[in-house]
Amino acid sequence: MQYSSMVIYFMSGTGNSYRASTWIEEAANKKGVTSKLDQISKSCEKLDLEEVDLLGVVFPTHGFTAPWQVIRHALRLPRGNRKHAYVIATRAGTRIASIPFPGFEGTAGYLIALILFLKGYAVRGVMGLDMPSNWMSLHWGLNLENSRFIIRRARVKTDLFMKSILEGKRVYRGFICLFLGLILSSISLGYLVIGRFFLSKLFFASGNCSGCGLCANSCPVQAIRMVGSNKPRPYWTFACESCMRCMGYCPNKAVEASHSFAIILYFIATLPVSFYVLNELGKIIPIEHYLFLYNVVLNYIYILISFFVAYLILSVLIKNPFLNKLCTYTTFTHLYRRYHEPDTSLIDIAERKKV
Ligand SMILES: Cc1cc2nc3c(=O)[nH]c(=O)nc-3n(C[C@H](O)[C@H](O)[C@H](O)COP(=O)(O)O)c2cc1C
Ligand code: SF4
Ligand code: SF4
């Protein structure tokens, strides 16, 4: 099979998936395949793939599955008409005491592959790819030596994968991850339905913030609003995908994720409010037939509202220098090293943003 033209749709928070996409582009160019990188964004709605005979989707794993933004993008793709496609989910590789540990992409790759298949694409390859973990709300960013080690290995793996794809072969990897991902699919669903909203409401800017607005301008989903006129501060909305770009690239290392606020938010969100509401409602109208359904819906609404209101209050309180310091020193993230793919600048990933 000789391809002539390829588009690579990529989503990337801290440059890992972007870097992998550039390797793919290089491999394709060497084989004489014209290729184009296109960042997945809200405006990728009118997608014209007429001229393209190979489609790649490259993105980070979030919560053992694909990020919502990528799922939505895949759903919006035009019909495939047996066009060839492949999927790469980058994942959290680490290296401890010189020993490399793989990440776990769960259902990420095969979920997107399934959507592509249902849309009529011939999916020729699926792979999970270890890149340095970027989940800085949870752990230290990797140091340069370990990052480069993991990236070097990832390049070799990507080149081999692309060699096979471009030669017309099929490559399906990661069945064990898929199997375990299916077992853990309730966690992935929880992440997509609630977890990502929870994580978005843990971000705040420490006293180091200069109000430069770089985070807001470079967010791939425009999830940050700068609020306040004197010294504007970032406010994280529910649109946030927790991609870690703002945290990884802030020039003042001012973006933090509050662990103490996470505990407060957890307790607020788990208050049995829906139970009390249903109890009172039950006295007025008969609801016992659909009690479970009412409970789920009410709980969900309550959780989202409680996240929103608690964060609104936090964003006002955080303006106070003392409370800001309190929040900053009660989270581990102010101790954590920041990570972004070492050779990827903000311009590289922001440039391709469609506005
Ligand atoms: C919110 C969040 C969730 C993540 N979940 C997973 C996961 O479930 N499994 C995994 O292996 N890596 C996970 N990671 C790590 C990233 O998938 C990985 O570092 C990826 O290469 C980042 O790519 P990017 O720089 O292109 O965004 C997660 C990262 C973030 C920020
Ligand atoms: S958090 Fe960082 S990037 Fe965002 S406005 Fe403050 S200093 Fe600028
Ligand atoms: S707000 Fe930050 S973490 Fe959230 S999507 Fe935007 S850049 Fe990524």
GROMACS .gro file of N, CA and C and ligand atoms in nm, residues 204-206 208-216 224 226 232-234 236 246 249-255, ligand 2:
model
   86
  204PHE      N    1  -0.489   2.673   4.101
  204PHE     CA    2  -0.490   2.814   4.141
  204PHE      C    3  -0.352   2.873   4.112
  205ALA      N    4  -0.345   3.006   4.111
  205ALA     CA    5  -0.214   3.070   4.088
  205ALA      C    6  -0.159   3.118   4.220
  206SER      N    7  -0.034   3.084   4.247
  206SER     CA    8   0.029   3.126   4.373
  206SER      C    9   0.068   3.274   4.366
  208ASN      N   10   0.338   3.393   4.313
  208ASN     CA   11   0.439   3.418   4.208
  208ASN      C   12   0.378   3.466   4.077
  209CYS      N   13   0.245   3.456   4.067
  209CYS     CA   14   0.178   3.490   3.941
  209CYS      C   15   0.193   3.640   3.910
  210SER      N   16   0.237   3.669   3.788
  210SER     CA   17   0.255   3.811   3.749
  210SER      C   18   0.134   3.862   3.673
  211GLY      N   19   0.039   3.774   3.646
  211GLY     CA   20  -0.081   3.815   3.570
  211GLY      C   21  -0.052   3.829   3.421
  212CYS      N   22   0.054   3.765   3.372
  212CYS     CA   23   0.095   3.783   3.231
  212CYS      C   24  -0.007   3.728   3.131
  213GLY      N   25  -0.088   3.632   3.173
  213GLY     CA   26  -0.193   3.579   3.085
  213GLY      C   27  -0.145   3.473   2.987
  214LEU      N   28  -0.018   3.433   2.998
  214LEU     CA   29   0.036   3.332   2.906
  214LEU      C   30  -0.042   3.200   2.916
  215CYS      N   31  -0.077   3.163   3.038
  215CYS     CA   32  -0.151   3.037   3.057
  215CYS      C   33  -0.285   3.042   2.983
  216ALA      N   34  -0.355   3.156   2.996
  216ALA     CA   35  -0.487   3.168   2.933
  216ALA      C   36  -0.472   3.167   2.780
  224ILE      N   37  -0.905   2.890   3.060
  224ILE     CA   38  -0.865   2.985   3.166
  224ILE      C   39  -0.917   3.123   3.132
  226MET      N   40  -0.887   3.521   3.258
  226MET     CA   41  -0.812   3.611   3.345
  226MET      C   42  -0.913   3.706   3.409
  232PRO      N   43  -0.474   4.095   3.697
  232PRO     CA   44  -0.559   3.981   3.660
  232PRO      C   45  -0.499   3.848   3.705
  233ARG      N   46  -0.589   3.759   3.745
  233ARG     CA   47  -0.544   3.626   3.790
  233ARG      C   48  -0.620   3.520   3.711
  234PRO      N   49  -0.556   3.407   3.687
  234PRO     CA   50  -0.626   3.302   3.611
  234PRO      C   51  -0.736   3.234   3.694
  236TRP      N   52  -0.981   2.893   3.652
  236TRP     CA   53  -0.995   2.771   3.572
  236TRP      C   54  -1.142   2.730   3.562
  246CYS      N   55  -0.059   2.458   3.128
  246CYS     CA   56  -0.042   2.582   3.206
  246CYS      C   57   0.058   2.559   3.319
  249TYR      N   58   0.430   2.508   3.171
  249TYR     CA   59   0.497   2.616   3.097
  249TYR      C   60   0.492   2.753   3.166
  250CYS      N   61   0.421   2.765   3.278
  250CYS     CA   62   0.414   2.897   3.344
  250CYS      C   63   0.556   2.945   3.375
  251PRO      N   64   0.593   3.064   3.327
  251PRO     CA   65   0.732   3.109   3.345
  251PRO      C   66   0.769   3.132   3.491
  252ASN      N   67   0.668   3.151   3.577
  252ASN     CA   68   0.696   3.178   3.720
  252ASN      C   69   0.666   3.058   3.809
  253LYS      N   70   0.641   2.946   3.749
  253LYS     CA   71   0.607   2.825   3.825
  253LYS      C   72   0.495   2.858   3.926
  254ALA      N   73   0.398   2.935   3.877
  254ALA     CA   74   0.294   2.985   3.969
  254ALA      C   75   0.168   2.898   3.970
  255VAL      N   76   0.156   2.808   3.872
  255VAL     CA   77   0.033   2.727   3.868
  255VAL      C   78   0.047   2.609   3.964
  357SF4     S1   79  -0.014   3.164   3.624
  357SF4    FE1   80   0.183   3.193   3.523
  357SF4     S2   81   0.135   3.206   3.305
  357SF4    FE2   82  -0.059   3.235   3.416
  357SF4     S3   83  -0.081   3.457   3.441
  357SF4    FE3   84   0.026   3.384   3.625
  357SF4     S4   85   0.244   3.402   3.578
  357SF4    FE4   86   0.135   3.417   3.383
   0.00000   0.00000   0.00000
